[in-house]
Coordinates of C-alpha atoms in Angstrom, one line a residue:
Chain T
X1 CA 3.0 3.4 -2.4
X2 CA -0.5 4.3 -2.1
X3 CA -3.4 2.1 -2.8
X4 CA -0.9 -0.2 -4.6
X5 CA 0.6 -1.3 -1.4
X6 CA -2.4 -1.6 0.6
X7 CA -5.0 -2.8 -1.8
X8 CA -4.8 -6.5 -2.4
X9 CA -7.9 -8.4 -1.5
X10 CA -8.9 -11.9 -2.0
X11 CA -12.2 -13.1 -3.4
X12 CA -14.7 -13.2 -0.6
X13 CA -15.8 -16.8 -0.9
X14 CA -13.6 -18.6 -3.4
X15 CA -14.7 -21.9 -1.9
X16 CA -18.2 -21.7 -3.4
X17 CA -17.9 -20.0 -6.8
X18 CA -18.5 -23.2 -8.7
X19 CA -21.8 -22.9 -10.5
X20 CA -23.5 -26.3 -10.2
X21 CA -23.6 -27.0 -13.9
X22 CA -20.0 -26.1 -14.7
X23 CA -17.8 -28.5 -12.9
X24 CA -18.3 -31.6 -15.0
X25 CA -17.8 -30.2 -18.4
X26 CA -14.1 -30.1 -19.1
X27 CA -14.2 -27.9 -22.3
X28 CA -15.6 -25.1 -20.2
X29 CA -12.9 -25.6 -17.6
X30 CA -10.2 -25.3 -20.1
X31 CA -11.7 -22.2 -21.6
X32 CA -11.8 -20.7 -18.1
X33 CA -8.1 -21.5 -17.6
X34 CA -7.5 -19.8 -21.0
X35 CA -9.4 -16.7 -19.8
X36 CA -7.4 -16.6 -16.6
X37 CA -4.0 -16.9 -18.3
X38 CA -3.4 -13.3 -19.6
X39 CA -2.5 -11.8 -16.1
X40 CA -0.5 -14.9 -15.3
X41 CA 1.6 -14.4 -18.5
X42 CA 2.0 -10.8 -17.8
X43 CA 3.3 -11.5 -14.3
X44 CA 5.6 -14.3 -15.6
X45 CA 7.1 -12.0 -18.2
X46 CA 7.4 -8.8 -16.2
X47 CA 8.0 -10.1 -12.7
X48 CA 9.2 -13.7 -13.1
X49 CA 11.8 -13.2 -15.9
X50 CA 13.2 -10.0 -14.3
X51 CA 13.8 -11.8 -11.1
X52 CA 15.5 -14.7 -12.8
X53 CA 17.7 -12.7 -15.0
X54 CA 18.3 -10.3 -12.1
X55 CA 19.6 -13.2 -10.0
X56 CA 21.7 -14.4 -13.0
X57 CA 23.1 -10.9 -13.3
X58 CA 24.3 -11.0 -9.7
X59 CA 26.0 -14.3 -10.3
X60 CA 28.0 -12.7 -13.1
X61 CA 26.0 -13.8 -16.2
X62 CA 26.2 -10.5 -18.0
X63 CA 25.3 -11.5 -21.5
X64 CA 21.8 -11.7 -23.2
X65 CA 19.2 -9.5 -21.7
X66 CA 21.7 -8.3 -19.2
X67 CA 24.2 -7.0 -21.8
X68 CA 22.8 -3.5 -22.0
X69 CA 22.7 -3.1 -18.3
X70 CA 26.3 -4.3 -18.1
X71 CA 27.3 -1.9 -20.8
X72 CA 25.8 1.0 -18.8
X73 CA 27.6 -0.1 -15.6
X74 CA 30.8 1.4 -14.2
X75 CA 32.0 -2.1 -13.6
X76 CA 30.7 -5.6 -13.5
X77 CA 31.9 -9.0 -12.2
X78 CA 31.7 -11.6 -14.9
X79 CA 31.2 -15.3 -14.5
X80 CA 34.0 -17.5 -15.5
X81 CA 32.3 -19.4 -18.3
X82 CA 29.6 -21.4 -16.7
X83 CA 31.0 -21.0 -13.2
X84 CA 28.9 -18.4 -11.3
X85 CA 30.9 -15.6 -9.6
X86 CA 30.0 -14.5 -6.1
X87 CA 32.3 -11.5 -6.3
X88 CA 29.4 -9.0 -6.6
X89 CA 27.9 -10.5 -3.4
X90 CA 31.2 -10.3 -1.7
X91 CA 31.7 -6.8 -2.8
X92 CA 28.3 -5.6 -1.6
X93 CA 27.9 -7.6 1.6
X94 CA 31.3 -6.6 2.9
X95 CA 30.7 -2.9 2.4
X96 CA 30.2 -0.8 5.5
X97 CA 27.5 1.3 3.9
X98 CA 25.4 -1.8 3.0
X99 CA 25.7 -3.2 6.5
X100 CA 24.5 0.0 8.2
X101 CA 21.7 0.4 5.7
X102 CA 20.6 -3.2 6.2
X103 CA 20.6 -2.5 10.0
X104 CA 18.4 0.6 9.5
X105 CA 16.1 -1.3 7.2
X106 CA 15.6 -4.1 9.7
X107 CA 15.1 -1.7 12.6
X108 CA 12.7 0.5 10.8
X109 CA 10.7 -2.5 9.6
X110 CA 10.5 -4.1 13.0
X111 CA 9.6 -0.9 14.8
X112 CA 7.0 0.1 12.2
X113 CA 5.3 -3.3 12.4
X114 CA 5.2 -3.2 16.1
X115 CA 3.9 0.4 16.4
X116 CA 1.3 -0.2 13.6
X117 CA 0.0 -3.4 15.2
X118 CA -0.3 -1.7 18.6
X119 CA -2.0 1.4 17.3
X120 CA -4.4 -0.4 14.9
X121 CA -5.3 -2.9 17.7
X122 CA -6.0 -0.1 20.1
X123 CA -8.1 1.9 17.6
X124 CA -10.0 -1.1 16.3
X125 CA -10.6 -2.6 19.8
X126 CA -11.8 0.7 21.2
X127 CA -14.2 1.2 18.3
X128 CA -15.5 -2.4 18.7
X129 CA -16.0 -2.3 22.4
X130 CA -17.3 1.2 22.9
X131 CA -19.3 1.2 19.8
X132 CA -19.7 5.0 20.2
X133 CA -19.2 7.9 18.0
X134 CA -15.6 8.6 19.2
X135 CA -14.6 5.1 18.2
X136 CA -15.9 5.5 14.7
X137 CA -14.2 8.8 14.5
X138 CA -10.9 7.5 15.5
X139 CA -10.9 4.7 13.0
X140 CA -12.1 7.2 10.4
X141 CA -9.1 9.4 11.1
X142 CA -6.7 6.5 11.0
X143 CA -7.9 5.7 7.4
X144 CA -7.3 9.1 6.0
X145 CA -3.7 8.4 4.7
X146 CA -5.2 5.9 2.3
X147 CA -6.6 8.9 0.5
X148 CA -3.3 10.7 0.1
X149 CA -0.6 9.9 -2.4
X150 CA 2.5 8.6 -0.6
X151 CA 4.8 11.3 -2.1
X152 CA 2.5 14.0 -0.7
X153 CA 2.2 12.4 2.7
X154 CA 5.9 11.9 3.0
X155 CA 6.6 15.5 2.0
X156 CA 4.1 16.8 4.4
X157 CA 5.5 14.7 7.2
X158 CA 9.0 16.0 6.5
X159 CA 8.0 19.6 6.7
X160 CA 5.9 18.9 9.9
X161 CA 8.8 17.5 11.9
X162 CA 11.5 19.9 10.6
X163 CA 13.1 22.2 13.0
X164 CA 10.9 24.9 11.5
X165 CA 7.9 22.6 11.6
X166 CA 5.0 22.3 13.9
X167 CA 6.4 20.0 16.6
X168 CA 9.6 22.0 17.3
X169 CA 7.6 25.3 17.1
X170 CA 5.1 24.0 19.5
X171 CA 7.8 23.1 22.0
X172 CA 9.4 26.5 21.7
X173 CA 6.1 28.2 22.6
X174 CA 6.6 26.5 26.0
X175 CA 10.4 26.9 26.0
X176 CA 11.0 23.2 25.4
X177 CA 13.5 22.1 22.8
X178 CA 11.9 19.2 21.0
X179 CA 13.9 17.1 18.6
X180 CA 13.6 17.6 14.8
X181 CA 12.9 14.1 13.4
X182 CA 13.0 14.9 9.7
X183 CA 16.2 13.7 8.0
X184 CA 16.7 11.3 10.9
X185 CA 15.7 7.6 11.4
X186 CA 12.8 8.3 13.7
X187 CA 11.3 10.4 11.0
X188 CA 11.3 7.4 8.7
X189 CA 9.5 5.3 11.2
X190 CA 6.9 8.1 11.7
X191 CA 6.3 8.2 7.9
X192 CA 6.1 4.5 7.6
X193 CA 3.5 4.2 10.4
X194 CA 1.5 7.0 8.8
X195 CA 1.4 5.3 5.5
X196 CA 0.8 1.8 6.9
X197 CA -1.9 2.5 9.5
X198 CA -5.1 2.6 7.3
X199 CA -4.6 -0.9 5.9
X200 CA -4.0 -2.3 9.4
X201 CA -7.0 -0.6 10.9
X202 CA -9.3 -1.7 8.1
X203 CA -8.2 -5.3 8.4
X204 CA -8.2 -5.6 12.1
X205 CA -11.5 -3.8 12.5
X206 CA -13.1 -6.2 10.1
X207 CA -11.5 -9.1 11.9
X208 CA -12.9 -7.9 15.2
X209 CA -16.3 -7.2 13.8
X210 CA -16.4 -10.9 12.9
X211 CA -16.2 -12.0 16.5
X212 CA -19.7 -12.7 17.6
X213 CA -21.0 -10.7 20.5
X214 CA -22.5 -13.8 22.0
X215 CA -19.0 -15.2 22.5
X216 CA -17.8 -12.1 24.3
X217 CA -20.9 -12.0 26.4
X218 CA -20.6 -15.7 27.3
X219 CA -17.0 -15.1 28.5
X220 CA -18.1 -12.1 30.5
X221 CA -21.0 -14.1 32.0
X222 CA -18.6 -16.8 33.0
X223 CA -16.8 -14.2 35.1
X224 CA -14.0 -13.3 32.8
X225 CA -12.7 -9.7 33.1
X226 CA -12.9 -7.5 30.0
X227 CA -9.1 -7.8 29.6
X228 CA -9.4 -11.6 29.9
X229 CA -12.2 -11.9 27.4
X230 CA -10.2 -9.7 24.9
X231 CA -7.1 -11.8 25.4
X232 CA -8.7 -15.3 25.3
X233 CA -11.6 -14.7 22.9
X234 CA -10.9 -11.7 20.6
X235 CA -7.2 -12.1 20.1
X236 CA -7.2 -15.7 19.0
X237 CA -10.1 -15.1 16.6
X238 CA -8.3 -12.2 15.0
X239 CA -4.9 -13.9 14.6
X240 CA -5.1 -14.2 10.9
X241 CA -5.8 -10.6 10.0
X242 CA -3.1 -9.6 12.5
X243 CA -0.6 -11.9 10.7
X244 CA -1.7 -10.5 7.4
X245 CA -1.2 -6.9 8.5
X246 CA 2.2 -7.7 10.0
X247 CA 3.5 -9.5 6.9
X248 CA 2.1 -6.9 4.4
X249 CA 3.4 -4.0 6.5
X250 CA 6.8 -5.6 6.8
X251 CA 7.2 -6.3 3.1
X252 CA 5.8 -2.9 2.2
X253 CA 8.2 -1.1 4.5
X254 CA 11.2 -3.1 3.6
X255 CA 10.9 -2.3 -0.1
X256 CA 9.8 1.2 0.2
X257 CA 11.6 4.1 -1.4
X258 CA 9.5 7.3 -1.2
X259 CA 9.2 7.6 2.6
X260 CA 12.9 7.0 3.4
X261 CA 14.0 9.0 0.4
X262 CA 11.9 12.0 1.4
X263 CA 12.2 11.9 5.1
X264 CA 15.3 9.9 5.9
X265 CA 18.9 11.0 6.3
X266 CA 21.4 10.8 3.4
X267 CA 23.2 8.0 5.1
X268 CA 22.6 5.5 6.6
X269 CA 19.2 5.1 5.0
X270 CA 16.9 2.2 4.1
X271 CA 18.0 -0.2 1.4
X272 CA 15.2 0.9 -1.0
X273 CA 17.0 4.3 -1.3
X274 CA 20.5 2.7 -1.5
X275 CA 19.2 0.4 -4.2
X276 CA 17.9 3.3 -6.3
X277 CA 21.0 5.3 -5.9
X278 CA 23.3 2.3 -6.7
X279 CA 21.3 1.7 -9.9
X280 CA 20.8 5.3 -11.1
X281 CA 23.4 7.5 -9.5
X282 CA 26.4 5.1 -9.1
X283 CA 25.6 3.2 -12.3
X284 CA 26.1 -0.2 -10.6
X285 CA 23.1 -2.3 -11.6
X286 CA 24.8 -5.5 -10.6
X287 CA 25.3 -4.3 -7.0
X288 CA 21.7 -2.9 -7.0
X289 CA 20.6 -6.3 -8.0
X290 CA 22.5 -8.0 -5.1
X291 CA 20.7 -5.6 -2.7
X292 CA 17.4 -6.5 -4.4
X293 CA 18.1 -10.2 -3.9
X294 CA 18.8 -9.6 -0.2
X295 CA 15.4 -7.9 0.1
X296 CA 13.7 -10.7 -1.7
X297 CA 15.2 -13.3 0.7
X298 CA 14.0 -11.2 3.7
X299 CA 10.6 -10.9 2.1
X300 CA 10.5 -14.6 1.3
X301 CA 10.9 -15.4 5.0
X302 CA 8.1 -13.1 5.9
X303 CA 6.0 -14.5 3.0
X304 CA 6.4 -18.0 4.4
X305 CA 4.9 -16.8 7.6
X306 CA 1.9 -15.5 5.7
X307 CA 1.4 -18.8 3.8
X308 CA 1.7 -20.7 7.0
X309 CA -1.0 -18.5 8.7
X310 CA -3.3 -19.0 5.7
X311 CA -2.8 -22.8 5.7
X312 CA -3.6 -22.8 9.4
X313 CA -6.7 -20.7 8.7
X314 CA -8.1 -23.0 6.1
X315 CA -7.5 -26.0 8.3
X316 CA -9.5 -24.4 11.1
X317 CA -12.1 -22.8 8.9
X318 CA -14.5 -25.7 9.5
X319 CA -14.5 -24.8 13.2
X320 CA -14.8 -21.1 12.5
X321 CA -17.7 -21.6 10.1
Chain W
X1 CA -15.1 7.9 6.8
X2 CA -15.3 5.2 9.3
X3 CA -14.2 1.6 8.9
X4 CA -16.8 0.3 11.2
X5 CA -20.0 2.1 10.3
X6 CA -20.7 -0.1 7.3
X7 CA -19.9 -3.4 8.8
X8 CA -23.2 -4.0 10.7
X9 CA -21.7 -2.5 13.8
X10 CA -22.5 -4.9 16.6
X11 CA -24.0 -3.3 19.7
X12 CA -21.2 -3.0 22.1
X13 CA -21.0 -5.5 24.9
X14 CA -21.1 -3.3 28.0
X15 CA -17.5 -2.2 28.2
X16 CA -18.2 0.3 30.8
X17 CA -19.6 -2.2 33.3
X18 CA -17.3 -0.9 35.9
X19 CA -18.3 -1.4 39.5
X20 CA -20.4 1.4 40.9
X21 CA -19.2 3.8 43.5
X22 CA -16.6 6.6 43.6
X23 CA -13.7 4.3 42.6
X24 CA -15.6 3.3 39.5
X25 CA -16.5 6.8 38.7
X26 CA -13.0 8.0 39.1
X27 CA -11.7 5.2 36.9
X28 CA -14.3 6.1 34.2
X29 CA -13.4 9.8 34.2
X30 CA -9.7 8.9 34.0
X31 CA -10.4 6.5 31.2
X32 CA -12.3 9.3 29.3
X33 CA -9.4 11.6 29.7
X34 CA -6.8 9.1 28.5
X35 CA -8.9 8.3 25.5
X36 CA -9.4 11.9 24.8
X37 CA -5.7 12.7 24.9
X38 CA -4.9 9.7 22.7
X39 CA -7.6 10.8 20.2
X40 CA -6.0 14.3 20.0
X41 CA -2.5 12.8 19.5
X42 CA -3.8 10.6 16.7
X43 CA -5.6 13.5 15.1
X44 CA -2.4 15.6 15.1
X45 CA -0.3 12.7 14.0
X46 CA -2.5 11.9 11.0
X47 CA -3.9 15.3 10.0
X48 CA -1.3 17.7 11.4
X49 CA 1.2 17.3 8.5
X50 CA -1.5 17.8 5.9
X51 CA -3.0 20.9 7.6
X52 CA 0.5 22.3 8.1
X53 CA 1.2 21.8 4.3
X54 CA -2.0 23.5 3.4
X55 CA -1.1 26.5 5.5
X56 CA 2.3 26.7 3.8
X57 CA 0.6 26.8 0.4
X58 CA -1.1 30.1 1.4
X59 CA 1.7 31.6 3.4
X60 CA 3.7 34.7 2.4
X61 CA 6.0 35.1 5.4
X62 CA 6.3 32.5 8.1
X63 CA 9.1 32.8 10.6
X64 CA 10.0 29.7 12.5
X65 CA 8.5 29.4 16.0
X66 CA 5.2 30.9 15.1
X67 CA 2.3 28.4 14.7
X68 CA 0.6 30.4 12.0
X69 CA 2.0 32.4 9.0
X70 CA 2.5 36.1 9.6
X71 CA 1.1 37.1 6.2
X72 CA -0.8 35.3 3.5
X73 CA -0.8 35.3 -0.2
X74 CA -2.0 33.4 -3.3
X75 CA 1.2 34.0 -5.2
X76 CA 2.4 30.4 -4.9
X77 CA -0.7 29.2 -6.6
X78 CA -0.2 31.6 -9.5
X79 CA 3.5 30.6 -9.7
X80 CA 2.8 26.9 -9.7
X81 CA 0.4 27.2 -12.6
X82 CA 2.7 29.5 -14.6
X83 CA 6.3 28.4 -13.9
X84 CA 6.2 24.7 -13.0
X85 CA 5.4 22.0 -15.6
X86 CA 2.2 21.3 -13.8
X87 CA -0.1 21.0 -16.8
X88 CA 2.2 18.8 -18.7
X89 CA 2.9 16.5 -15.8
X90 CA -0.8 16.3 -15.0
X91 CA -1.7 15.4 -18.6
X92 CA 1.1 12.8 -18.7
X93 CA -0.1 11.3 -15.4
X94 CA -3.7 11.2 -16.7
X95 CA -2.8 9.5 -20.0
X96 CA -0.5 6.9 -18.4
X97 CA -3.0 6.1 -15.6
X98 CA -5.9 5.7 -18.1
X99 CA -3.9 3.6 -20.4
X100 CA -2.6 1.4 -17.6
X101 CA -6.0 1.0 -16.0
X102 CA -7.7 0.1 -19.3
X103 CA -4.9 -2.3 -20.2
X104 CA -5.2 -3.9 -16.8
X105 CA -9.0 -4.2 -17.1
X106 CA -8.6 -5.9 -20.5
X107 CA -6.1 -8.3 -19.2
X108 CA -7.5 -9.0 -15.8
X109 CA -11.3 -8.8 -15.8
X110 CA -11.8 -12.0 -17.9
X111 CA -9.5 -13.7 -15.6
X112 CA -11.4 -12.4 -12.6
X113 CA -14.6 -13.8 -14.1
X114 CA -13.0 -17.2 -14.6
X115 CA -11.6 -17.3 -11.1
X116 CA -14.8 -16.1 -9.6
X117 CA -17.2 -18.3 -11.4
X118 CA -15.5 -21.6 -11.9
X119 CA -13.1 -24.0 -10.4
X120 CA -10.7 -24.9 -13.2
X121 CA -7.4 -26.8 -12.7
X122 CA -4.7 -24.5 -11.3
X123 CA -7.0 -21.8 -10.0
X124 CA -5.4 -21.7 -6.6
X125 CA -1.9 -21.7 -8.1
X126 CA -2.9 -18.7 -10.3
X127 CA -4.4 -16.8 -7.3
X128 CA -1.2 -17.4 -5.3
X129 CA 1.1 -16.6 -8.3
X130 CA -0.6 -13.3 -9.0
X131 CA -0.4 -12.5 -5.3
X132 CA 3.3 -13.1 -5.4
X133 CA 3.8 -9.9 -7.4
X134 CA 2.8 -8.0 -4.2
X135 CA 5.2 -10.1 -2.0
X136 CA 8.3 -8.7 -3.6
X137 CA 9.8 -5.5 -2.1
X138 CA 8.8 -2.8 -4.6
X139 CA 12.1 -1.1 -5.2
X140 CA 14.0 -4.4 -5.6
X141 CA 11.4 -5.5 -8.1
X142 CA 11.6 -2.3 -10.0
X143 CA 15.4 -2.4 -10.5
X144 CA 15.0 -6.0 -11.7
X145 CA 12.4 -4.9 -14.2
X146 CA 14.6 -2.0 -15.2
X147 CA 17.4 -4.4 -16.1
X148 CA 15.0 -6.4 -18.3
X149 CA 13.7 -3.1 -19.8
X150 CA 17.2 -2.1 -20.8
X151 CA 17.4 -5.4 -22.7
X152 CA 14.0 -4.9 -24.4
X153 CA 14.7 -1.2 -25.1
X154 CA 11.7 -0.2 -22.9
X155 CA 13.6 2.1 -20.6
X156 CA 12.5 5.7 -20.9
X157 CA 9.6 4.8 -23.1
X158 CA 5.9 5.5 -22.5
X159 CA 5.1 1.8 -22.9
X160 CA 7.6 1.0 -20.2
X161 CA 6.0 3.4 -17.7
X162 CA 2.5 2.0 -18.6
X163 CA 3.7 -1.6 -18.0
X164 CA 5.3 -0.7 -14.6
X165 CA 2.1 1.0 -13.5
X166 CA -0.1 -1.8 -14.8
X167 CA 1.9 -4.4 -12.9
X168 CA 0.9 -2.6 -9.7
X169 CA -2.7 -3.1 -10.4
X170 CA -2.9 -6.8 -11.3
X171 CA -3.8 -8.0 -7.9
X172 CA -6.4 -5.3 -7.4
X173 CA -7.9 -6.0 -10.8
X174 CA -8.2 -9.7 -10.4
X175 CA -9.0 -10.3 -6.7
X176 CA -11.6 -7.6 -6.1
X177 CA -13.7 -8.3 -9.2
X178 CA -13.4 -12.0 -8.9
X179 CA -14.8 -11.7 -5.4
X180 CA -17.6 -9.7 -6.9
X181 CA -18.3 -12.3 -9.6
X182 CA -18.2 -15.1 -7.0
X183 CA -20.8 -13.3 -4.9
X184 CA -23.5 -13.3 -7.6
X185 CA -26.0 -15.9 -6.5
X186 CA -26.2 -18.9 -8.9
X187 CA -29.9 -19.1 -8.2
X188 CA -30.4 -15.7 -9.9
X189 CA -28.5 -16.8 -13.0
X190 CA -30.4 -20.0 -13.2
X191 CA -33.7 -18.2 -12.8
X192 CA -32.7 -15.9 -15.7
X193 CA -31.8 -19.0 -17.8
X194 CA -35.0 -20.7 -17.0
X195 CA -36.9 -17.6 -18.1
X196 CA -35.3 -18.1 -21.5
X197 CA -32.4 -15.6 -21.5
X198 CA -29.3 -16.6 -23.5
X199 CA -25.9 -16.9 -21.8
X200 CA -24.8 -13.4 -23.1
X201 CA -27.9 -11.8 -22.0
X202 CA -27.6 -13.4 -18.6
X203 CA -24.1 -12.2 -18.3
X204 CA -24.9 -8.6 -19.2
X205 CA -28.2 -8.2 -17.3
X206 CA -27.5 -10.3 -14.2
X207 CA -23.9 -11.2 -13.6
X208 CA -22.2 -8.0 -14.8
X209 CA -24.8 -5.8 -13.2
X210 CA -24.5 -7.4 -9.8
X211 CA -20.7 -7.4 -10.0
X212 CA -20.5 -3.8 -11.1
X213 CA -19.8 -2.2 -7.7
X214 CA -16.9 -4.5 -7.1
X215 CA -15.5 -3.8 -10.6
X216 CA -15.9 -0.1 -10.2
X217 CA -14.0 -0.1 -6.9
X218 CA -11.2 -2.1 -8.6
X219 CA -11.2 0.3 -11.6
X220 CA -10.9 3.4 -9.3
X221 CA -8.4 1.8 -7.0
X222 CA -6.3 0.7 -10.0
X223 CA -6.5 4.2 -11.6
X224 CA -5.4 5.8 -8.4
X225 CA -2.6 3.3 -7.9
X226 CA -1.3 4.3 -11.4
X227 CA -1.9 8.0 -10.9
X228 CA 0.0 8.0 -7.6
X229 CA 2.7 5.5 -8.6
X230 CA 6.0 7.3 -8.1
X231 CA 8.9 4.8 -7.5
X232 CA 8.6 2.7 -10.7
X233 CA 7.6 5.5 -13.0
X234 CA 10.6 7.5 -11.7
X235 CA 13.0 4.7 -12.3
X236 CA 11.7 3.7 -15.7
X237 CA 10.3 7.0 -17.0
X238 CA 12.7 9.7 -15.7
X239 CA 14.0 11.9 -17.2
X240 CA 12.0 11.6 -20.4
X241 CA 8.5 11.1 -18.8
X242 CA 7.9 13.0 -15.7
X243 CA 4.5 12.3 -14.2
X244 CA 3.0 14.4 -11.3
X245 CA 4.2 12.2 -8.5
X246 CA 7.7 11.9 -9.9
X247 CA 7.8 15.7 -10.5
X248 CA 7.3 16.0 -6.7
X249 CA 10.7 14.4 -6.1
X250 CA 12.5 17.2 -8.0
X251 CA 10.1 19.9 -7.1
X252 CA 10.7 19.6 -3.3
X253 CA 14.4 20.2 -3.9
X254 CA 14.3 22.9 -6.5
X255 CA 11.3 25.1 -5.9
X256 CA 10.3 27.3 -2.9
X257 CA 8.5 25.5 -0.1
X258 CA 5.2 27.1 -1.0
X259 CA 5.3 25.9 -4.6
X260 CA 5.8 22.3 -3.5
X261 CA 2.9 22.6 -1.0
X262 CA 0.6 23.9 -3.7
X263 CA 1.7 21.2 -6.2
X264 CA 1.1 18.6 -3.5
X265 CA -2.4 19.9 -2.8
X266 CA -3.3 19.9 -6.5
X267 CA -2.0 16.3 -6.8
X268 CA -4.1 15.2 -3.8
X269 CA -7.4 16.5 -5.3
X270 CA -8.1 13.6 -7.8
X271 CA -7.3 10.9 -5.2
X272 CA -9.6 12.4 -2.6
X273 CA -12.4 13.0 -5.0
X274 CA -12.3 9.5 -6.5
X275 CA -11.9 7.8 -3.2
X276 CA -14.8 9.6 -1.7
X277 CA -16.9 8.2 -4.6
X278 CA -16.1 4.6 -3.6
X279 CA -15.6 5.2 0.1
X280 CA -18.5 3.2 1.2
X281 CA -17.5 0.1 -0.8
X282 CA -13.8 0.3 0.3
X283 CA -14.7 0.7 3.9
X284 CA -17.6 -1.8 3.5
X285 CA -15.1 -4.6 3.0
X286 CA -14.4 -5.0 -0.7
X287 CA -10.8 -4.4 0.5
X288 CA -10.7 -6.3 3.7
X289 CA -13.4 -8.9 3.5
X290 CA -12.2 -12.5 3.0
X291 CA -8.6 -11.4 2.6
X292 CA -7.5 -15.0 3.1
X293 CA -6.3 -17.2 0.3
X294 CA -8.4 -20.3 0.2

């Protein structure tokens, strides 16, 4: 995932796009709705339908559009008439492999989000407060992975942390045995942080840039220490970008394939890799679909957090200007 | 390439207002050292792997604990261009990416205009709905799509790959341009109308021209998203259609390390060049600005 994962951006000022003359005339409104419909249809057909039939597939409805996938499967559980079958879920959820992979996925996601948030905050805050050349340089460096295709980044990271790579070699120059992180879970986290950092730094820096200097100065004048004015002025005003970064990073990491596939161990690995292998190598599309549903449910929880943060933001936007 | 330089960098509130005296000086020097060390760690963390890979691409013999290759060669470059399917994969990537980007522009830009310039019923629902495509974990979505593609006989077809790549660009192609359209001042449009310009003329000479930077950022980001897309193209296209990023998956297992490094460097070139073109706009906030849904 390169720019795909990190690129979504909302219209800058969707509150005010209404041209004064347009609102009242309803024919124009309907033609606008018509103009806006093609991407919606596209998404409905190629995202909405797949998810619906995918869920139907996991419940044992193997006919219709699912029939070819069922034909290609090693085995499928079939619904008993109209009664859905939960056998596929039982089969996947009880497997040892799935459980350990789920554990790895959750751990990697939580760790990556935590590390990315801390790093991005440190970099953005330093750049904002010092305002110097070093600060600019640091945030510039942190954005470089945005320019590199993920496949390449992941491959380069794997070679870098191999036992013939830079880190281990550097340690051996000084007689220290450093661990080789490639093909191990820490390597996955390193790769995920590398890939996710640019988006986080971009959003948090722009959030911090929006905090007026006057507010910080006022807090300082009132006797607040630097730490205190960061904590009680800058942090609250940057909550929304932080939540956005956390949710996007979490969803991106959870559904990722390339980074864990390239850097991670054979097993246990993240669910994205298991999913692909279950589908392509083990020829069990139904089981793969069950794993996908599990990922969707996890993402939905995270998405709810995002929507909540946005709702809160629009309620308080009157205060924030 | 800095994030902050373009956002009217505010003058820093005096961060270093440490109390005077030796304690303050010591603290300041210590602070400098800590920042310096962290900066070096960040530099190695981000750039180290890329530099290491670039060195591998030119290395002939490199025995493990050494920090530099013992001898150098350009053989890997010659081998990659002659023995790997580089040219074919590159052309394929290019064709798919161009097709998907154009398709995406055709489908999404009118919608972006509508969303940016008017407030029709359901506008917010549409914005959220499009956004939802990004809220699904990628690999889960791709296997769901693959199940549908089997049913529609789109697996292992060029159209299937183009559709998968296009789906990844919908959000970029609607949100960024609609922000650009929304930012065109209505007063300018009315001035042009008052001066007697027809609606089409106003659109092409005022609205489109002012929105052009945002649209071009979206086009380039979408093209790169397609060009670099690996997971979906791999699942839907392989083994019939192997684009450059999907080729990487097999290349790293089946070719010497040097060949993979060279291939990787070649694949990086278009992204770096195109992103440098729009660097200012991306950093300037087309990406980050007003990220909230409202």
